[in-house]
Short mmCIF file of C-alpha atoms in Angstrom, two decimals:
data_model
loop_
_atom_site.label_atom_id
_atom_site.label_comp_id
_atom_site.label_asym_id
_atom_site.label_seq_id
_atom_site.Cartn_x
_atom_site.Cartn_y
_atom_site.Cartn_z
CA MET A 291 54.16 35.46 163.79
CA HIS A 292 56.78 38.21 163.81
CA LEU A 293 60.18 39.05 162.34
CA LYS A 294 62.89 39.20 165.00
CA THR A 295 66.00 40.19 163.01
CA LEU A 296 66.83 41.14 159.43
CA SER A 297 70.27 41.24 157.78
CA LEU A 298 71.04 42.57 154.31
CA VAL A 299 74.20 42.20 152.24
CA ASN A 300 74.52 43.91 148.82
CA TYR A 301 70.74 44.19 148.52
CA LYS A 302 69.72 47.07 146.26
CA SER A 303 71.11 50.24 147.92
CA PHE A 304 72.63 48.50 150.96
CA ASP A 305 76.21 47.32 151.40
CA SER A 306 75.23 45.67 154.67
CA ALA A 307 72.65 46.39 157.35
CA ASP A 308 71.25 44.67 160.44
CA PHE A 309 67.95 45.35 162.15
CA GLU A 310 66.52 44.05 165.41
CA MET A 311 62.76 44.48 165.15
CA ASP A 312 60.04 45.42 167.59
CA LYS A 313 57.30 42.81 167.86
CA LYS A 314 54.61 45.37 166.99
CA ILE A 315 55.54 48.48 164.95
CA ASN A 316 58.76 49.27 163.07
CA CYS A 317 59.23 52.60 161.26
CA PHE A 318 61.94 53.23 158.68
CA VAL A 319 62.35 56.97 158.12
CA GLY A 320 64.63 59.24 156.11
CA ASN A 321 64.95 61.14 152.88
CA ASN A 322 64.01 59.70 149.52
CA GLY A 323 66.66 57.36 148.14
CA VAL A 324 68.12 56.15 151.46
CA GLY A 325 66.59 52.68 151.17
CA LYS A 326 63.42 52.74 153.31
CA THR A 327 61.33 50.93 150.73
CA ASN A 328 64.21 48.53 150.07
CA VAL A 329 64.01 47.29 153.68
CA LEU A 330 60.31 46.56 153.28
CA ASP A 331 60.99 44.89 149.94
CA ALA A 332 63.63 42.68 151.55
CA ILE A 333 61.00 41.44 154.03
CA TYR A 334 58.62 40.80 151.14
CA HIS A 335 61.46 38.96 149.35
CA LEU A 336 61.82 36.58 152.29
CA ALA A 337 58.11 35.75 152.17
CA PHE A 338 57.77 35.26 148.41
CA ALA A 339 61.35 34.64 147.20
CA LYS A 340 61.06 37.65 144.90
CA SER A 341 60.92 41.43 145.05
CA TYR A 342 57.56 43.19 145.08
CA PHE A 343 58.92 46.06 142.99
CA ASN A 344 61.37 44.30 140.65
CA PRO A 345 60.82 40.56 140.18
CA ILE A 346 63.96 40.23 138.01
CA THR A 347 66.24 38.77 140.68
CA VAL A 348 69.61 39.85 139.31
CA GLN A 349 68.49 43.49 139.20
CA ASN A 350 68.20 43.48 143.01
CA ILE A 351 71.94 42.92 143.41
CA LYS A 352 73.72 46.13 144.42
CA HIS A 353 75.60 47.75 141.54
CA HIS A 354 79.24 46.66 141.15
CA THR A 355 78.78 43.60 143.38
CA ASP A 356 78.29 39.95 142.44
CA PHE A 357 75.60 38.74 144.87
CA PHE A 358 73.03 39.67 147.48
CA MET A 359 71.82 37.92 150.61
CA ILE A 360 68.79 38.56 152.82
CA ASN A 361 68.64 36.75 156.16
CA GLY A 362 65.52 36.89 158.32
CA LEU A 363 64.78 35.24 161.67
CA PHE A 364 61.05 34.82 162.22
CA HIS A 365 59.09 33.46 165.17
CA LYS A 366 56.01 31.45 164.26
CA ASN A 367 54.00 28.81 166.13
CA ASP A 368 56.38 28.86 169.13
CA ARG A 369 59.50 28.19 167.07
CA ASP A 370 62.10 30.18 165.17
CA GLU A 371 62.24 30.03 161.38
CA ASN A 372 65.44 31.22 159.70
CA VAL A 373 64.88 32.11 156.04
CA VAL A 374 67.69 33.12 153.68
CA VAL A 375 67.32 34.33 150.08
CA SER A 376 70.45 34.85 148.00
CA ALA A 377 71.37 35.35 144.38
CA LYS A 378 74.63 35.47 142.45
CA ARG A 379 75.14 36.85 138.97
CA GLY A 380 75.10 34.00 136.48
CA SER A 381 73.48 31.59 138.96
CA LYS A 382 69.95 30.83 140.05
CA ARG A 383 68.55 32.30 143.25
CA MET A 384 68.76 30.19 146.39
CA LEU A 385 66.13 29.93 149.12
CA LYS A 386 66.83 28.18 152.42
CA ARG A 387 64.72 27.48 155.47
CA ASN A 388 66.59 26.60 158.65
CA GLY A 389 69.71 25.82 156.62
CA LYS A 390 68.00 23.50 154.14
CA GLU A 391 67.55 24.56 150.52
CA TYR A 392 64.09 24.24 149.00
CA GLU A 393 63.78 21.88 146.06
CA LYS A 394 60.80 23.89 144.80
CA ILE A 395 60.34 27.59 145.60
CA SER A 396 56.57 27.06 145.49
CA ASP A 397 56.87 24.92 148.66
CA HIS A 398 57.81 28.09 150.56
CA ILE A 399 54.75 30.13 149.58
CA GLY A 400 52.40 30.48 152.53
CA LEU A 401 54.96 29.92 155.28
CA LEU A 402 55.27 33.66 155.94
CA PRO A 403 51.96 35.38 155.10
CA LEU A 404 52.44 39.05 154.31
CA VAL A 405 50.49 41.96 152.84
CA ILE A 406 52.04 45.15 151.46
CA ILE A 407 50.25 48.44 150.81
CA SER A 408 52.28 50.64 148.47
CA PRO A 409 51.88 53.46 145.93
CA ALA A 410 52.77 50.81 143.34
CA ASP A 411 49.39 49.18 144.04
CA ARG A 412 47.83 51.71 141.67
CA ASP A 413 48.96 49.32 138.93
CA LEU A 414 46.04 47.11 140.00
CA ILE A 415 43.71 49.75 138.61
CA ILE A 416 45.62 51.25 135.70
CA GLU A 417 47.54 48.28 134.28
CA GLY A 418 46.29 45.28 132.29
CA SER A 419 44.58 42.09 133.39
CA GLU A 420 47.84 40.25 134.18
CA THR A 421 48.44 42.51 137.20
CA ARG A 422 45.00 41.78 138.64
CA ARG A 423 45.30 38.02 137.97
CA ARG A 424 48.63 38.05 139.80
CA PHE A 425 46.95 39.67 142.81
CA LEU A 426 44.07 37.18 142.67
CA ASP A 427 46.34 34.16 142.36
CA GLY A 428 48.69 35.43 145.04
CA VAL A 429 45.96 35.62 147.68
CA ILE A 430 44.47 32.23 146.83
CA SER A 431 47.85 30.49 146.62
CA LEU A 432 49.02 31.57 150.08
CA ASP A 433 46.87 28.95 151.77
CA ASN A 434 46.07 26.65 148.86
CA ALA A 435 49.08 24.69 147.62
CA THR A 436 46.87 22.60 145.32
CA TYR A 437 45.65 25.73 143.52
CA LEU A 438 49.23 26.97 143.13
CA GLN A 439 50.35 23.67 141.64
CA ARG A 440 47.41 23.65 139.22
CA LEU A 441 48.31 27.17 138.16
CA ILE A 442 51.97 26.26 137.59
CA THR A 443 50.99 23.21 135.53
CA TYR A 444 48.43 25.16 133.51
CA ASN A 445 50.98 27.86 132.66
CA LYS A 446 53.53 25.26 131.55
CA LEU A 447 50.92 23.70 129.26
CA LEU A 448 50.02 27.15 127.95
CA THR A 449 53.65 27.83 127.03
CA GLN A 450 53.89 24.48 125.24
CA ARG A 451 50.58 24.99 123.41
CA ASN A 452 51.67 28.42 122.20
CA ALA A 453 54.96 26.96 120.95
CA LEU A 454 52.99 24.30 119.04
CA LEU A 455 50.77 26.95 117.43
CA LYS A 456 53.87 28.80 116.25
CA TYR A 457 55.29 25.52 114.91
CA PHE A 458 52.09 24.91 112.93
CA ALA A 459 52.33 28.38 111.37
CA ALA A 460 56.02 28.08 110.53
CA ASN A 461 55.58 24.68 108.90
CA HIS A 462 52.18 25.29 107.28
CA LYS A 463 50.65 22.24 108.92
CA PHE A 464 48.08 21.36 111.58
CA ASP A 465 47.88 18.27 113.77
CA SER A 466 44.57 18.09 115.66
CA ASP A 467 45.76 15.16 117.79
CA ALA A 468 48.86 17.07 118.94
CA ILE A 469 46.91 20.17 119.99
CA ALA A 470 44.24 17.98 121.66
CA VAL A 471 46.88 16.66 124.10
CA TYR A 472 47.19 20.18 125.56
CA ASP A 473 43.55 21.16 125.22
CA GLU A 474 42.30 18.16 127.20
CA GLN A 475 44.58 18.95 130.14
CA MET A 476 43.97 22.70 130.04
CA VAL A 477 40.20 22.20 129.95
CA VAL A 478 40.31 20.20 133.19
CA LEU A 479 42.77 22.50 134.96
CA GLY A 480 41.07 25.65 133.64
CA ALA A 481 37.70 24.54 135.01
CA LEU A 482 39.23 23.90 138.45
CA ILE A 483 41.09 27.23 138.47
CA HIS A 484 37.95 29.08 137.38
CA LYS A 485 35.91 27.43 140.14
CA SER A 486 38.52 28.33 142.81
CA ARG A 487 38.66 31.94 141.67
CA GLN A 488 34.88 32.31 141.67
CA GLU A 489 34.55 30.75 145.13
CA PHE A 490 37.31 33.00 146.43
CA LEU A 491 35.65 36.17 145.12
CA ASP A 492 32.29 35.15 146.57
CA ARG A 493 33.92 35.20 150.02
CA PHE A 494 36.42 38.02 149.45
CA THR A 495 34.14 40.72 147.99
CA PRO A 496 31.96 41.26 151.13
CA ILE A 497 35.15 41.66 153.23
CA PHE A 498 36.47 44.21 150.75
CA GLN A 499 33.18 46.14 150.77
CA LYS A 500 33.25 46.25 154.58
CA PHE A 501 36.73 47.79 154.61
CA TYR A 502 35.86 50.30 151.89
CA ALA A 503 32.92 51.51 153.98
CA ARG A 504 35.21 51.95 157.02
CA ILE A 505 37.99 53.79 155.15
CA SER A 506 35.58 56.08 153.29
CA ARG A 507 33.63 56.62 156.53
CA ASN A 508 30.49 54.98 155.12
CA ALA A 509 30.37 57.01 151.91
CA ILE A 510 27.22 56.33 149.92
CA GLU A 511 28.95 54.93 146.83
CA LYS A 512 28.90 51.18 146.30
CA VAL A 513 31.98 49.26 145.20
CA SER A 514 32.10 45.85 143.56
CA ILE A 515 34.44 43.32 141.95
CA HIS A 516 33.25 41.38 138.92
CA TYR A 517 35.02 38.25 137.72
CA LYS A 518 35.42 38.35 133.93
CA SER A 519 36.20 34.96 132.38
CA ASP A 520 35.74 33.10 129.11
CA PHE A 521 34.36 30.26 131.21
CA ASN A 522 31.57 32.29 132.80
CA ASP A 523 29.29 31.73 129.80
CA LYS A 524 30.92 28.77 128.02
CA LEU A 525 32.11 25.38 129.11
CA PRO A 526 35.93 25.23 128.88
CA GLU A 527 35.91 22.59 126.13
CA ALA A 528 33.50 24.62 124.00
CA ALA A 529 35.52 27.79 124.55
CA PHE A 530 38.73 26.14 123.35
CA LYS A 531 37.03 24.69 120.25
CA ALA A 532 35.42 28.02 119.36
CA ALA A 533 38.77 29.82 119.57
CA MET A 534 40.83 27.31 117.56
CA GLN A 535 40.76 29.11 114.20
CA LYS A 536 41.70 32.42 115.81
CA ASP A 537 44.49 30.73 117.80
CA LEU A 538 45.97 29.34 114.58
CA GLN A 539 45.86 32.77 112.95
CA VAL A 540 47.47 34.75 115.78
CA GLN A 541 49.73 31.85 116.91
CA TYR A 542 48.88 31.95 120.60
CA SER A 543 46.06 30.80 122.89
CA THR A 544 43.29 33.41 122.94
CA THR A 545 40.95 31.76 125.44
CA GLY A 546 41.34 30.26 128.88
CA THR A 547 41.84 31.26 132.50
CA HIS A 548 45.08 33.04 131.54
CA LYS A 549 42.79 35.71 130.05
CA ASP A 550 40.64 36.20 133.17
CA ASP A 551 40.30 39.68 134.66
CA LEU A 552 38.80 41.50 137.63
CA LEU A 553 36.56 44.47 136.88
CA PHE A 554 36.63 47.08 139.66
CA SER A 555 33.59 49.33 139.77
CA LEU A 556 32.17 52.23 141.74
CA ASP A 557 28.39 52.65 141.55
CA GLY A 558 28.46 50.43 138.47
CA TYR A 559 31.16 52.41 136.63
CA PRO A 560 34.87 51.52 136.19
CA VAL A 561 36.98 52.89 139.04
CA LYS A 562 39.82 53.50 136.56
CA LYS A 563 37.77 55.99 134.53
CA TYR A 564 35.27 57.45 136.97
CA GLY A 565 36.82 57.13 140.44
CA SER A 566 38.42 60.24 141.95
CA GLN A 567 41.99 59.98 143.20
CA GLY A 568 40.71 59.68 146.77
CA GLN A 569 38.18 56.99 145.81
CA GLN A 570 40.86 55.01 143.97
CA LYS A 571 43.18 55.19 147.00
CA SER A 572 40.37 54.06 149.30
CA PHE A 573 39.53 51.25 146.86
CA LEU A 574 43.11 49.97 146.80
CA THR A 575 43.62 50.24 150.57
CA ALA A 576 40.35 48.37 151.18
CA LEU A 577 41.46 45.72 148.68
CA LYS A 578 44.72 45.14 150.57
CA LEU A 579 43.12 45.15 154.03
CA ALA A 580 40.58 42.62 152.77
CA GLN A 581 43.51 40.54 151.53
CA PHE A 582 44.98 40.78 155.04
CA GLU A 583 41.79 39.64 156.76
CA PHE A 584 41.13 36.86 154.26
CA ILE A 585 44.64 35.41 154.71
CA LYS A 586 44.34 35.71 158.49
CA ASN A 587 41.02 33.87 158.51
CA GLU A 588 42.11 31.15 156.10
CA SER A 589 45.59 30.44 157.45
CA GLY A 590 45.03 31.07 161.15
CA THR A 591 48.20 33.21 161.12
CA VAL A 592 48.23 37.00 161.39
CA PRO A 593 50.17 38.27 158.34
CA LEU A 594 52.90 40.86 158.52
CA LEU A 595 51.66 44.24 157.27
CA LEU A 596 53.97 46.52 155.27
CA LEU A 597 52.90 50.15 154.76
CA ASP A 598 55.17 51.75 152.17
CA ASP A 599 55.18 55.55 151.99
CA ILE A 600 51.61 55.44 153.20
CA PHE A 601 51.49 58.87 154.89
CA ASP A 602 52.57 60.66 151.72
CA LYS A 603 50.01 58.92 149.54
CA LEU A 604 46.84 59.12 151.64
CA ASP A 605 45.15 62.26 152.95
CA GLU A 606 45.00 62.95 156.68
CA SER A 607 41.48 61.57 157.10
CA ARG A 608 42.31 58.25 155.46
CA VAL A 609 45.61 57.91 157.37
CA SER A 610 43.74 58.56 160.62
CA GLN A 611 41.18 55.91 159.76
CA LEU A 612 43.90 53.43 158.79
CA ILE A 613 45.84 54.00 162.00
CA GLU A 614 42.68 53.49 164.05
CA MET A 615 42.30 50.09 162.43
CA VAL A 616 45.99 49.27 162.89
CA ASN A 617 45.63 50.02 166.61
CA ASP A 618 43.31 47.03 166.84
CA GLU A 619 44.74 43.74 168.11
CA HIS A 620 43.39 42.33 164.85
CA PHE A 621 46.74 43.36 163.36
CA GLY A 622 50.11 41.88 164.20
CA GLN A 623 53.59 43.17 163.35
CA ILE A 624 53.66 46.28 161.15
CA PHE A 625 56.44 47.89 159.10
CA ILE A 626 56.15 51.51 157.95
CA SER A 627 58.30 53.67 155.68
CA ASP A 628 58.06 57.46 155.63
CA THR A 629 60.12 60.52 154.74
CA ASN A 630 59.12 62.53 157.81
CA PRO A 631 60.36 61.16 161.18
CA ASP A 632 58.45 63.71 163.29
CA ARG A 633 55.16 63.06 161.51
CA THR A 634 55.58 59.31 161.78
CA GLU A 635 56.45 59.35 165.47
CA MET A 636 53.58 61.72 166.26
CA VAL A 637 51.09 59.38 164.60
CA ILE A 638 52.60 56.22 166.07
CA LYS A 639 52.65 57.65 169.60
CA ASN A 640 48.87 57.84 169.40
CA VAL A 641 48.79 54.10 168.83
CA ASN A 642 48.76 52.10 172.01
CA GLN A 643 51.55 49.74 170.89
CA SER A 644 55.31 49.38 171.26
CA TYR A 645 57.42 50.67 168.38
CA LYS A 646 60.93 51.29 167.05
CA MET A 647 62.17 54.08 164.81
CA PHE A 648 65.01 53.36 162.38
CA GLU A 649 66.54 56.47 160.80
CA LEU A 650 68.30 55.58 157.55
#
């Protein structure tokens, strides 16, 4: 799979722009603020119908304009796929594939597998559990539509259950039958979601550890990912019952798979607290490359790889190691943003692949 052409209208910093891509490596270079990252984000937007950096759709419309449009022509499985994402102030976003609008955005997820490595990935380490769950769910959902639908249904039930808890508090009443309607469904879905996440991590973690060893040049430290969940030690039904009194007090659901987390560790200690800056960068890069390989293996399609500002954020040794891996046929089409055209071209020339440089 590869992106052939990309057109932008009123997207973030762009009035309009058109790009004809190389099948292998595409570099977007220029000073800060010229829109390099915005091009990569537009490609991400086509794959996931949302921005990687700002998921609030209307905020991606260029200032003082009323709409944006992103148009991408992809080639996949011996046929062209034209994908268009657009949004207008005061209206919902629109996603079309080959001229036909999707009824459900979720039906699009997985068509265009993509992995981005960005300085913003540090949020996976420093932010709360929601960020890590979003990463976890995003990887699983790309090739598992059933999991995605279960997740959507579970989250709708969660919203409704929380609203009911607030209603109970406001009206000083409790209806066990009403809350049971939600609990019964969330117990079933929660158990299935928990099982899928655990099975995923059992397969994903060894891939991640392999990439960490390569990037860190076989450093002696050991990295691991631990799945933290209320359902690890309790059956879902028992967990919900045990939390009921607390739920009524705080007026929201305190247990369930919406509270799951991933614990990242280095030699048994939290990477967030004890990992050096270099170790954290290696950890995150390995995490994303493992995501790439997992998606490739599961879907049978080589994902697009987006490297945002990667040369500024990794030291020379790690960049060299990353480029060596990128030079492998294991990778497909790659998009790179950087502030230094000469540095980028010097590195890319050492890669035995075709490339294009776009100066913005």
